[in-house]
Coordinates of C-alpha atoms in Angstrom, one line a residue:
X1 CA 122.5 -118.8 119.2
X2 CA 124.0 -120.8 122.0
X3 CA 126.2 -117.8 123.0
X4 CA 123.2 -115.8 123.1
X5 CA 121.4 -118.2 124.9
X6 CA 124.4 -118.6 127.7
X7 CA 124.2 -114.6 127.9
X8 CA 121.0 -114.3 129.1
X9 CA 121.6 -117.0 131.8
X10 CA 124.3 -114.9 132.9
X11 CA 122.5 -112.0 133.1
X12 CA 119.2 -113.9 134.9
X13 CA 121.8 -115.2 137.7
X14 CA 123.1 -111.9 138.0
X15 CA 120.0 -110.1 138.4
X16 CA 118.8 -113.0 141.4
X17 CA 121.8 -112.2 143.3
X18 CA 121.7 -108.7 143.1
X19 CA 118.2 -109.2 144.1
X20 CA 119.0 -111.3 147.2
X21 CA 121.8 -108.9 148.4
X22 CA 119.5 -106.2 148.0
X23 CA 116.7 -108.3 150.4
X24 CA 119.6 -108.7 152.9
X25 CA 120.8 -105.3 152.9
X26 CA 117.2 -104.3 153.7
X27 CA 116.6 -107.0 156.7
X28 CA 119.6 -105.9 158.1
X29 CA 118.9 -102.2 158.1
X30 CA 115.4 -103.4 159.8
X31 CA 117.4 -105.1 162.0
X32 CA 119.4 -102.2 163.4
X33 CA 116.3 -99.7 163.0
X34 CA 113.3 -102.1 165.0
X35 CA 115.5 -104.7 166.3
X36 CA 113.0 -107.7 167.6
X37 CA 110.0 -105.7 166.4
X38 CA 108.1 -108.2 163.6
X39 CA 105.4 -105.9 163.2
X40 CA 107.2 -103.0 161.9
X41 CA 109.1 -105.4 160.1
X42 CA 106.1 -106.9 158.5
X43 CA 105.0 -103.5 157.6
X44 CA 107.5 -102.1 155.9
X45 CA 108.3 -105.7 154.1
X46 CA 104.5 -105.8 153.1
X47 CA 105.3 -101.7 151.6
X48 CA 108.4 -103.3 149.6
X49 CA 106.2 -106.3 148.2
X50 CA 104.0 -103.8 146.7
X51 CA 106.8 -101.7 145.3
X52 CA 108.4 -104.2 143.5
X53 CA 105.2 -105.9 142.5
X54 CA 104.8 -102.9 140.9
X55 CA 107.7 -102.4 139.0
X56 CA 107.8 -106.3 138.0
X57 CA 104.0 -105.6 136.9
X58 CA 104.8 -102.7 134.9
X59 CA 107.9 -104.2 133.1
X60 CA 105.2 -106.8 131.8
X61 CA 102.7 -104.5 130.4
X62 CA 105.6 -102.6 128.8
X63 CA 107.0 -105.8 127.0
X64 CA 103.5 -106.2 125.5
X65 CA 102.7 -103.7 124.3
X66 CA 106.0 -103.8 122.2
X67 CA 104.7 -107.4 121.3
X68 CA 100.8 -105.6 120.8
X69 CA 102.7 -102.9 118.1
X70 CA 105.1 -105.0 116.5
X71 CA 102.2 -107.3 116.0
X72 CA 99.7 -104.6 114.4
X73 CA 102.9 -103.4 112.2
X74 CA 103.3 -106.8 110.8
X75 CA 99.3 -106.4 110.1
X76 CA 99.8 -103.5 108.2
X77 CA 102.7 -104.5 106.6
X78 CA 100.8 -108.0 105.7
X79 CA 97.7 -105.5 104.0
X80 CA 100.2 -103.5 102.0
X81 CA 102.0 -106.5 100.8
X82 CA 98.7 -108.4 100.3
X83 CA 97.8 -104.6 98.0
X84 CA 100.9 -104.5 96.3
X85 CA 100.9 -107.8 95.5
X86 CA 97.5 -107.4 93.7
X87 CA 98.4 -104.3 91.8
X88 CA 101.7 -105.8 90.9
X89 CA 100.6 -109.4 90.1
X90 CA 103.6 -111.0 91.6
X91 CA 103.7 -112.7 94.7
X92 CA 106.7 -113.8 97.3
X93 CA 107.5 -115.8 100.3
X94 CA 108.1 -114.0 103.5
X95 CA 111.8 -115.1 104.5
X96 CA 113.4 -119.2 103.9
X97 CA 110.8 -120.9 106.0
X98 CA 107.7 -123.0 105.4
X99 CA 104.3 -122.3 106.7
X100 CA 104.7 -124.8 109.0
X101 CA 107.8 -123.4 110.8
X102 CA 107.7 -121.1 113.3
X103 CA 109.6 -117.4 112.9
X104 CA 109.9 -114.7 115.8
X105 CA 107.9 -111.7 115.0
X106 CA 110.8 -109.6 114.9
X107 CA 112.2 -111.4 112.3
X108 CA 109.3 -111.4 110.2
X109 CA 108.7 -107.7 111.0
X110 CA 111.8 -107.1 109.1
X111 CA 111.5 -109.4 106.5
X112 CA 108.3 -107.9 105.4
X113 CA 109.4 -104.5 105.7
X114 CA 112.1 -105.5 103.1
X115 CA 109.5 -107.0 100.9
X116 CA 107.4 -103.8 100.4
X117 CA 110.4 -102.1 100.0
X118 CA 111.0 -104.7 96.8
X119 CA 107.6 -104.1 95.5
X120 CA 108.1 -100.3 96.1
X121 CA 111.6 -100.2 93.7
X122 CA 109.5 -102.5 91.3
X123 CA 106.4 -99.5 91.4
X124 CA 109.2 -96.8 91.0
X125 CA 110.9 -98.3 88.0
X126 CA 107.3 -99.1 86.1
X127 CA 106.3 -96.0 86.8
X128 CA 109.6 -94.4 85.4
X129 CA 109.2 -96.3 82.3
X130 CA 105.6 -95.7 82.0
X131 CA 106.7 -91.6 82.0
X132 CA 109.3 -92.2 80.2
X133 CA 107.5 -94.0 77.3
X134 CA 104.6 -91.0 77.6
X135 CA 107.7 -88.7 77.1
X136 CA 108.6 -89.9 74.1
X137 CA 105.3 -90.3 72.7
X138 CA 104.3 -87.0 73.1
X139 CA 107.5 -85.9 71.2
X140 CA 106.6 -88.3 68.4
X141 CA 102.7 -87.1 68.2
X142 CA 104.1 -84.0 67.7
X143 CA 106.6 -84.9 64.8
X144 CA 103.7 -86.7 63.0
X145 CA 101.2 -84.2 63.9
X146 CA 98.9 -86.5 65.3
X147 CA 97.2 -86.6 69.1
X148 CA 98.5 -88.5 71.8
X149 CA 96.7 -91.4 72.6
X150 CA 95.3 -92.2 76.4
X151 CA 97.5 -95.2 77.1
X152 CA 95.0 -96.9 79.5
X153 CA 95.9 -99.6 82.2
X154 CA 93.9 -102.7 83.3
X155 CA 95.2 -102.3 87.2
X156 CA 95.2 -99.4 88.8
X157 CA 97.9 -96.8 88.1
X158 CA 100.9 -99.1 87.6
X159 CA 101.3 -100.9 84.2
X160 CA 101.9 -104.4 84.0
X161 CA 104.9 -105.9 82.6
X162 CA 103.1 -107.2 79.2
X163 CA 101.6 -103.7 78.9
X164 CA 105.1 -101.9 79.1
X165 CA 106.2 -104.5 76.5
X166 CA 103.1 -103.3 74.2
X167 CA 103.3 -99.6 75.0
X168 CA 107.1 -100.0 73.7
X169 CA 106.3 -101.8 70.9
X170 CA 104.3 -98.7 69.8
X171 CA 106.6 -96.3 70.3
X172 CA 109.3 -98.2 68.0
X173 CA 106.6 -98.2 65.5
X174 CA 106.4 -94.7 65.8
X175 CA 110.0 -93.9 65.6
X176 CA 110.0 -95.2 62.7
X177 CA 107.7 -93.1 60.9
X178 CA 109.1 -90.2 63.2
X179 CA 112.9 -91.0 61.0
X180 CA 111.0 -90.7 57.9
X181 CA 109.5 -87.5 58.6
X182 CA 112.7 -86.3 60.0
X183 CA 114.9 -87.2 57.0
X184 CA 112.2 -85.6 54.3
X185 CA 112.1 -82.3 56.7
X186 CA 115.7 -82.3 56.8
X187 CA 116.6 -82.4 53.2
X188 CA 113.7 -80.0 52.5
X189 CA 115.7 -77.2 54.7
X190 CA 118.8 -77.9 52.4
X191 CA 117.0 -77.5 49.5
X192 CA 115.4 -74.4 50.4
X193 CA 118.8 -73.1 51.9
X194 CA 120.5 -73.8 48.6
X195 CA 117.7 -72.2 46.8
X196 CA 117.9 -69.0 48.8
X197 CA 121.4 -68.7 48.6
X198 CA 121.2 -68.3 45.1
X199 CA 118.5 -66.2 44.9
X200 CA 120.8 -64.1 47.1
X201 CA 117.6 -63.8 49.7
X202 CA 117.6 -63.2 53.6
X203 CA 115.9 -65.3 55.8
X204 CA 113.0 -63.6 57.1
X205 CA 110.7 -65.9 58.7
X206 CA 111.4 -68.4 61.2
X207 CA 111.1 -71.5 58.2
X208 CA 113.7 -69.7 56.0
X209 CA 115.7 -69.0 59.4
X210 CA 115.7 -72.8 60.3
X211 CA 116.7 -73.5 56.9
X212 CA 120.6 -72.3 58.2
X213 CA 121.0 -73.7 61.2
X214 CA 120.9 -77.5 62.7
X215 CA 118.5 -75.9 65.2
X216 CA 114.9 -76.9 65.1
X217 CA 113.6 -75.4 68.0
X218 CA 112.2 -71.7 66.1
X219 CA 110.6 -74.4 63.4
X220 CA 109.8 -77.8 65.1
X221 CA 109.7 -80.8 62.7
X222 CA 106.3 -82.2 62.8
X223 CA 104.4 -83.4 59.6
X224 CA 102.2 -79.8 59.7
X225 CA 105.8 -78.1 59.8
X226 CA 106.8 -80.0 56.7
X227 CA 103.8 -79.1 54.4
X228 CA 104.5 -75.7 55.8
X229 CA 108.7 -76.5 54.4
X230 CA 107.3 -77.2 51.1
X231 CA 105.1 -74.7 50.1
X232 CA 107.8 -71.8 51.3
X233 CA 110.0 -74.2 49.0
X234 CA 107.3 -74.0 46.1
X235 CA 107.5 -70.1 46.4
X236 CA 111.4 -69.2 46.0
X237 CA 110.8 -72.3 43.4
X238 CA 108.3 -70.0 41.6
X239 CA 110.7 -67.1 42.2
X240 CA 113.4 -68.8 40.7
X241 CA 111.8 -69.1 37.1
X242 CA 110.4 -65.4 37.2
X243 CA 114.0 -64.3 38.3
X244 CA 115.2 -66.3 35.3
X245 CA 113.1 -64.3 32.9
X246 CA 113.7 -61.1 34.4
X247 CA 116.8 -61.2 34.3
X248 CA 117.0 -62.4 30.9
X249 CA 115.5 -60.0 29.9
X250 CA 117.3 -56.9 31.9
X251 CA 120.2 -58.0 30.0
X252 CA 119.2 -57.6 26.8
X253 CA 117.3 -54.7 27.2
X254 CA 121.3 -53.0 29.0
X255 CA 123.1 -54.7 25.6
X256 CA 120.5 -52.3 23.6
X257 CA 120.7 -49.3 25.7
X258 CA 124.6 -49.5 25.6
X259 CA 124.5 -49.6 22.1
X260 CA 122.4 -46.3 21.5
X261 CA 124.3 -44.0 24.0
X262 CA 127.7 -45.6 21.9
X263 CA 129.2 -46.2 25.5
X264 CA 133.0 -49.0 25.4
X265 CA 132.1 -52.5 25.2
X266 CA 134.4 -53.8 27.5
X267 CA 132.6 -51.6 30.5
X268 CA 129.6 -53.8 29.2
X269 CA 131.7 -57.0 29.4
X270 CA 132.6 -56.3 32.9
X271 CA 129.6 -55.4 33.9
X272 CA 128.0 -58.5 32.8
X273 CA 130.5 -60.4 34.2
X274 CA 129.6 -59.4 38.2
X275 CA 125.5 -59.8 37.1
X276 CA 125.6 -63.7 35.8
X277 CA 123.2 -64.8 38.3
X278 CA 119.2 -64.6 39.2
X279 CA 119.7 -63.4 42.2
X280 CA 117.9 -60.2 43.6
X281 CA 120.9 -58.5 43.9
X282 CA 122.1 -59.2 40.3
X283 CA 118.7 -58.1 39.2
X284 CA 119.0 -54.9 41.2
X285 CA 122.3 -54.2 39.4
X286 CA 121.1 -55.0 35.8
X287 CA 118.2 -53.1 36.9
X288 CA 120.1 -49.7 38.1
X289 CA 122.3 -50.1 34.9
X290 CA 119.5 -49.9 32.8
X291 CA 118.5 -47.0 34.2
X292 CA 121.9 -45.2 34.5
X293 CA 122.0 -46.0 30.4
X294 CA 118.9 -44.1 29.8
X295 CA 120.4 -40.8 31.0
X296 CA 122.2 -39.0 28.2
X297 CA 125.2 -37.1 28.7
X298 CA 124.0 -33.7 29.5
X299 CA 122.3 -34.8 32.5
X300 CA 125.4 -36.2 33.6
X301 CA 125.1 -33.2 36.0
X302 CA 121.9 -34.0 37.3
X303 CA 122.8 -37.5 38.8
X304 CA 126.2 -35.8 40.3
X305 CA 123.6 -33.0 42.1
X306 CA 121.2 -35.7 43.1
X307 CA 123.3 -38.1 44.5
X308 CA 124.6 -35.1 46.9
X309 CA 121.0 -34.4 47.8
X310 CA 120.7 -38.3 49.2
X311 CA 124.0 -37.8 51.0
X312 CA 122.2 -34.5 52.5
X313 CA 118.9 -36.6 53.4
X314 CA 121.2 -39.2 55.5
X315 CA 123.3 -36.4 57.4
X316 CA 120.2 -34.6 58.3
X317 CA 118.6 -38.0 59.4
X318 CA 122.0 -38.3 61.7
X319 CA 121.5 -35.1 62.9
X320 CA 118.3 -34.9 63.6
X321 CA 117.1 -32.0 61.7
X322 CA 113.8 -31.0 61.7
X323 CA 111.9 -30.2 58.4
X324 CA 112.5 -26.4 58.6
X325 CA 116.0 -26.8 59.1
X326 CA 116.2 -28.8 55.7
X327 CA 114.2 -26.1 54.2
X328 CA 116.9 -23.3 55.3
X329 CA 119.0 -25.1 52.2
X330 CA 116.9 -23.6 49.6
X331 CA 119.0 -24.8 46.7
X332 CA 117.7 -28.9 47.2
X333 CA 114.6 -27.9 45.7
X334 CA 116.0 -26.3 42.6
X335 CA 115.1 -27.5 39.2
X336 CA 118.3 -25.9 37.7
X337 CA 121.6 -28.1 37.6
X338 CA 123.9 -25.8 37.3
X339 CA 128.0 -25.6 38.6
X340 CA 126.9 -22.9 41.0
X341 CA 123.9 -25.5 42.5
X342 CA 126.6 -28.2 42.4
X343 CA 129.3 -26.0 44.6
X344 CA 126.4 -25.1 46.9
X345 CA 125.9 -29.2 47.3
X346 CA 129.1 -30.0 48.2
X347 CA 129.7 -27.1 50.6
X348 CA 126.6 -28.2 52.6
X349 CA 127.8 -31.6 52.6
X350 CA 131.1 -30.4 53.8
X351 CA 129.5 -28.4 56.7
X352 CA 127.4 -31.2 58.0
X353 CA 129.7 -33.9 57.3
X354 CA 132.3 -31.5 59.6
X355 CA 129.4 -31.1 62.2
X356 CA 128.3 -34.3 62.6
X357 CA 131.9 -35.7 63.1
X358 CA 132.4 -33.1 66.2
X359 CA 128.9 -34.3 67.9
X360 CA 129.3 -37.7 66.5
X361 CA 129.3 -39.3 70.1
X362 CA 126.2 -37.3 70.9
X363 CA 124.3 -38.0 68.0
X364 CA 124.8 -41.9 68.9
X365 CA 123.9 -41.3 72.7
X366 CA 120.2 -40.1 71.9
X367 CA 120.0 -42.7 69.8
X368 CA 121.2 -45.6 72.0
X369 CA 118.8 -43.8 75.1
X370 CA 115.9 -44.2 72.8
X371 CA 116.2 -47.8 71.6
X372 CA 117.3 -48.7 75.8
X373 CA 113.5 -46.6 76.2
X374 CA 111.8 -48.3 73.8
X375 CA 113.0 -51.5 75.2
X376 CA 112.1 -50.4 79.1
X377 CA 108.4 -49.6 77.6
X378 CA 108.5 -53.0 75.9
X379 CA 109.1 -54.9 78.9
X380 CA 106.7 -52.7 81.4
X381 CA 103.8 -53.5 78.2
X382 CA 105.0 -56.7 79.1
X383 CA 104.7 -57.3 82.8
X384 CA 101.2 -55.3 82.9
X385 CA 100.0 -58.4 80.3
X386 CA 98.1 -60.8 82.8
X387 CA 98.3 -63.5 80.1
X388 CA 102.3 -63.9 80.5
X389 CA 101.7 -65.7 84.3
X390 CA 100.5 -68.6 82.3
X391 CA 103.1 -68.3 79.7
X392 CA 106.3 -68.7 81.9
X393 CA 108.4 -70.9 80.9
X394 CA 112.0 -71.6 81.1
X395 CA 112.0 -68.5 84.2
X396 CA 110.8 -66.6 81.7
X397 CA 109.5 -63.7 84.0
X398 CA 113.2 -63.8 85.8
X399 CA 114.8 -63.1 82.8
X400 CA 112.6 -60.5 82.2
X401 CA 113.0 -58.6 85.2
X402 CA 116.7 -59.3 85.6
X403 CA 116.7 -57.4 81.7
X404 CA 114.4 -54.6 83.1
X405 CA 117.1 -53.8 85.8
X406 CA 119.8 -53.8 83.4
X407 CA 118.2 -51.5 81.3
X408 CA 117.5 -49.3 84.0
X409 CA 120.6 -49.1 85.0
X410 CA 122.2 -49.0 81.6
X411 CA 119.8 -46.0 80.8
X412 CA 120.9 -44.0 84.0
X413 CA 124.4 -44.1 82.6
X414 CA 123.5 -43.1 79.3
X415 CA 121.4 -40.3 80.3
X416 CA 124.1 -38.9 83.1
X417 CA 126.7 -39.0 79.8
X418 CA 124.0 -37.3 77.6
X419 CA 123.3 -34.5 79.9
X420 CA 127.4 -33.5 80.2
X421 CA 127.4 -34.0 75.9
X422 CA 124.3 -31.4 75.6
X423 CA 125.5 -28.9 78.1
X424 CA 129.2 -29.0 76.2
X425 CA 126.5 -28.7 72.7
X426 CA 125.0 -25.9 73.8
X427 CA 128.0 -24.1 75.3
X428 CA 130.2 -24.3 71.9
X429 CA 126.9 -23.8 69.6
X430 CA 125.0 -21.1 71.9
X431 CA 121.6 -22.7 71.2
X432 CA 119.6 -25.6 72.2
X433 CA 120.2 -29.3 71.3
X434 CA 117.0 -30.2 68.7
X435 CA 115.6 -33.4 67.9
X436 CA 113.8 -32.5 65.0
X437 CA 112.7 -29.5 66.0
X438 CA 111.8 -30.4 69.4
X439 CA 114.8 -29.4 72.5
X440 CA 116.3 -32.5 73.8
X441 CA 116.1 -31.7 77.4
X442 CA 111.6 -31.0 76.9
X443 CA 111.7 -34.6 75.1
X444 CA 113.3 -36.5 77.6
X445 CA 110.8 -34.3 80.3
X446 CA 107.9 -35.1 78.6
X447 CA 108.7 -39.1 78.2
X448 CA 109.0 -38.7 82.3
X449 CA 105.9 -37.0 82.9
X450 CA 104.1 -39.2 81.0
X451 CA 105.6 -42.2 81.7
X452 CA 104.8 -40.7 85.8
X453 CA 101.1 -39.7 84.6
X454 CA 100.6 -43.3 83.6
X455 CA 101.4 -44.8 87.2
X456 CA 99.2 -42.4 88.8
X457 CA 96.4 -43.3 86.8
X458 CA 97.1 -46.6 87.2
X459 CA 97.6 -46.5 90.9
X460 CA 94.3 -44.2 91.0
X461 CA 92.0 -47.2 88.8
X462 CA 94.0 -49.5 91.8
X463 CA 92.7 -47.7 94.3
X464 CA 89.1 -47.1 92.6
X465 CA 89.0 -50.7 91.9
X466 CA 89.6 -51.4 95.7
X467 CA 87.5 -48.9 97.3
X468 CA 84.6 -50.5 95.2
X469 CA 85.4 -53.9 96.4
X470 CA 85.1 -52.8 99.9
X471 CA 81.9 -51.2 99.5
X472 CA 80.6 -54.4 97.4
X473 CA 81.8 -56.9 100.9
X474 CA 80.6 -54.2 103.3
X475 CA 77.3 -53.9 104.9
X476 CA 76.0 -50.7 104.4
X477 CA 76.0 -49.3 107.8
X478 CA 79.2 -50.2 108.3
X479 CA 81.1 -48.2 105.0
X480 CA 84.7 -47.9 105.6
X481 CA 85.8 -44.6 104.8
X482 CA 89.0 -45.1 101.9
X483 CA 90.4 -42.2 101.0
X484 CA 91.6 -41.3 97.8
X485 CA 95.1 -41.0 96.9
X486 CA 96.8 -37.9 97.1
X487 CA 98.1 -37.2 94.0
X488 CA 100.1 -34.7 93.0
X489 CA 100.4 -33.1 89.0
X490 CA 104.0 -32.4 89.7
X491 CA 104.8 -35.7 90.9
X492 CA 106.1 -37.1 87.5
X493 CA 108.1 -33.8 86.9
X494 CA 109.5 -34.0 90.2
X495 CA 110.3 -37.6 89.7
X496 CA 113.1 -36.0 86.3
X497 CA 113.9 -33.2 88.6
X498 CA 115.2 -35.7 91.0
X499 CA 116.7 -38.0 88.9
X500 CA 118.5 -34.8 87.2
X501 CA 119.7 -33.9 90.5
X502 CA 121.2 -36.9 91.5
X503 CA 123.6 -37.2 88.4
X504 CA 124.9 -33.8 89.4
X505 CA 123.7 -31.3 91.8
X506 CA 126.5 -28.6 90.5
X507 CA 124.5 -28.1 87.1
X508 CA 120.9 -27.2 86.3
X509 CA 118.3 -29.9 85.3
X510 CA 117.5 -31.0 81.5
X511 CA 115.1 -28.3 81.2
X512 CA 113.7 -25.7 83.5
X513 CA 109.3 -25.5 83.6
X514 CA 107.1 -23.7 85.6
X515 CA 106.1 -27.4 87.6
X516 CA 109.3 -27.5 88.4
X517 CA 108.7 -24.7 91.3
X518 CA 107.0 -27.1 93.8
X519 CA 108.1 -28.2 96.8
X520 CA 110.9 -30.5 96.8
X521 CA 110.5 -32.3 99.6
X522 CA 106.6 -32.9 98.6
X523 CA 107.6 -34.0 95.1
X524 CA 110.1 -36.2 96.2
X525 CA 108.1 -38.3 98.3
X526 CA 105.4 -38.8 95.6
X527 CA 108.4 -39.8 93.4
X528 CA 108.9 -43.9 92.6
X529 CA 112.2 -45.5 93.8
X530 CA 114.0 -46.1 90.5
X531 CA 116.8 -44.7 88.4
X532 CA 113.8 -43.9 86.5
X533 CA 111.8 -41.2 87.2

């Protein structure tokens, strides 16, 4: 302080004698200007009072009304602490000193600003408390299926530190209760697991799903969850007693049946052996075998002939033959089972089984292109749905969108592979590529057009739906002409045409249709943007 104090000394004695040699440098440029003329002297003395009158003046005002703010900041400072204070029912000192003393203002400028900032960290870590308490609360009204109470404070918006002791307190009670729940849930989803697995059951629903896995979030625990647990538990409980009798049952009814058709023993034995449980695949096989019993011998030949006619049902399924096409095998229909019928089974077998192994890759392609459709339609259902705005969660629509491009691109590739596969079809084969019955190249046309038909009616209801809400917010003598879109019905078949020529310009389109003669320029511009048409 002293230091400080012999500073500004210094710097007051400087400033006088720069002062006094800049007076003296001034009389004795007057001198050599007016030499023994006082009045001009006196007149321009009288000019440099004023000036530095002025200045002097000046530097006052601007020293007060530093002093005039600092002061009204310490007022406002002295209200917030005098609020805080109230809302946090705590009070403190401002700095070491006594009422009595006296403290510069700067000084207790900053000591109050540190204050509030005090108060401010204490508001901050109620209020993170406070949340945090509310937090777990919620999670806990949720586990025992109960609403959350409306915690309500005394004081304003911060809680006091007795009512964050209290609103802890409950919350331990509730964890508590919470534990219970938790445990019971818990060893209700082993017990239904363990029932499952030896019913031999899939888990279809998301309770039987959560049953195998550590994972609650498809099947929260709550208290409403666990009554929800038990009854699916009562159920395969149930199913466990009728599977007991059933198969019971199935077993003796096979030992029987063996015995009439005089077949070995030991088959029986081993048989049995596989088939000891209740489960519904043990009561499928002592099922079947019962029914594989009752056939006699001479109809041996008719299970042989009928189990070539389901191999025949799945390779026309993976070929995609139409109904007519499965007719043309007139013999699947016969009522005779003869060697000849049987010779004529396994020669068609033999022939699809040999054609779909050379189109094999084909045959999966439309398949794969139609489930990557499906999927596309899916998520375009989706994002027309106003309800899924309010439904985002976790960037839901993001992911969505992010999925829609991938698909779009992933079906560009597939079809560009598809198209070379059909054309190499139909070159070997000399006929058309059919999906059951229907050509290929019309099917994937049509989904096109319709799929384009559906955005210009859209786009038309838009633009009906707009012109109507001008002419509801316009006066009438003042009616904006809108004009309707221009919309053309080759649009969507010029969208596939274009998309057909972008995979390869050297080779035709999927399919050739009269629409397919309009303009190409014209179509193209009424065409979306998109790897799909």
């Amino acid at each position: 302080m002293a230091n400080s104090t012999m500073g500004d000394e210094r710097q007051f004695e400087d400033l006088q004698a720069i002062f006094d040699e800049t007076l003296q440098e001034i009389l004795q440029i007057w001198e050599n200007m007016y030499g023994e003329s006082q009045q001009k002297k006196s007149s321009r003395l009288e000019f440099i009072y004023k000036q530095v009158t002025d200045f002097c003046n000046e530097l006052v005002q601007q020293e007060l009304d530093k002093k005039h703010a600092l002061i009204s900041r310490i007022e406002e400072s002295l209200e917030t602490k005098s609020k805080m204070e109230k809302l946090l029912q705590i009070k403190k000192k401002i700095g070491e000193i006594d009422e009595s003393n006296q403290m510069p203002l700067a000084e207790v400028d900053i000591n109050l600003l540190k204050l509030i900032d005090d108060y401010n960290s204490i508001v901050n870590s109620r209020l993170e408390m406070l949340k945090s308490f509310q937090q777990k609360e919620i999670r806990l009204c949720f586990i025992l299926s109960k609403p959350v109470e409306k915690f309500i404070l005394e004081n304003g918006s911060v809680p006091s530190e007795p009512e964050l002791e209290m609103f802890q307190k409950r919350i331990k009670d509730m964890e508590k209760k919470a534990e219970n729940v938790t445990d019971t849930f818990e060893k209700k989803k082993a017990e239904l697991a363990q029932l499952m697995n030896e019913l031999g059951v899939s888990a279809e629903t998301n309770i039987e799903k959560s049953a195998f896995t550590e994972n609650n979030e498809m099947f929260p625990i709550s208290v409403k969850n666990l009554d929800k647990l038990e009854e699916t538990l009562k159920y395969y409980q149930n199913m466990k007693e009728n599977n007991k009798a059933e198969a019971a049952a199935l077993r003796q009814e096979l030992k029987t049946v063996w015995q009439r058709i005089k077949k070995d023993p030991q088959e029986l034995a081993i048989i049995l052996s596989h088939c000891i449980g209740i489960s519904v695949s043990d009561i499928k096989k002592l099922s079947s075998e019962v029914n594989e019993c009752r056939q006699i011998q001479k109809r041996f030949l008719k299970e042989v002939i009928q189990e070539m006619r389901n191999e025949l049902d799945v390779l026309w399924e993976k070929c995609y033959f139409s109904q007519f096409e499965r007719d043309c095998f007139s013999a699947y229909k016969t009522d005779v089972f003869s060697d000849d019928v049987l010779t004529l089974h396994e020669f068609e077998v033999e022939k699809l089984q040999q054609y779909y192994n050379t189109y094999n890759e084909t045959f999966k392609l439309v398949k794969i292109r139609k489930d990557v459709w499906t999927k596309l339609e899916q998520l375009e259902r989706q994002a027309k749905d106003p309800e899924r705005l309010f439904k985002n969660r976790g960037g839901q629509l993001l992911q969505e969108e992010r999925e829609r491009k991938s698909l779009e691109k992933e079906l560009f590739k597939i079809e560009k592979k598809l198209k070379i596969k059909i054309q190499e079809f139909e070159e070997r084969e000399g006929k058309s590529f059919m999906y059951f019955g229907i050509n290929i190249r019309d099917i994937i046309e049509n989904e096109y057009t319709e799929k384009n038909n559906q955005r210009q009616k859209e786009k038309m209801a838009r633009a009906h739906r707009h012109q109507e809400n001008l002419v509801l917010r316009t006066p009438n003598n003042l009616r904006p002409a809108v004009s309707t879109p221009n919309l053309s019905s080759n649009s969507s078949v010029a969208s596939y045409k274009t998309f057909q020529e972008n995979l390869d310009p050297s080779t035709p389109n999927f399919a050739s249709t009269p629409a397919n003669s309009g303009s190409k320029s014209e179509n193209k511009s009424k065409t979306p943007k998109s790897r799909i048409p």
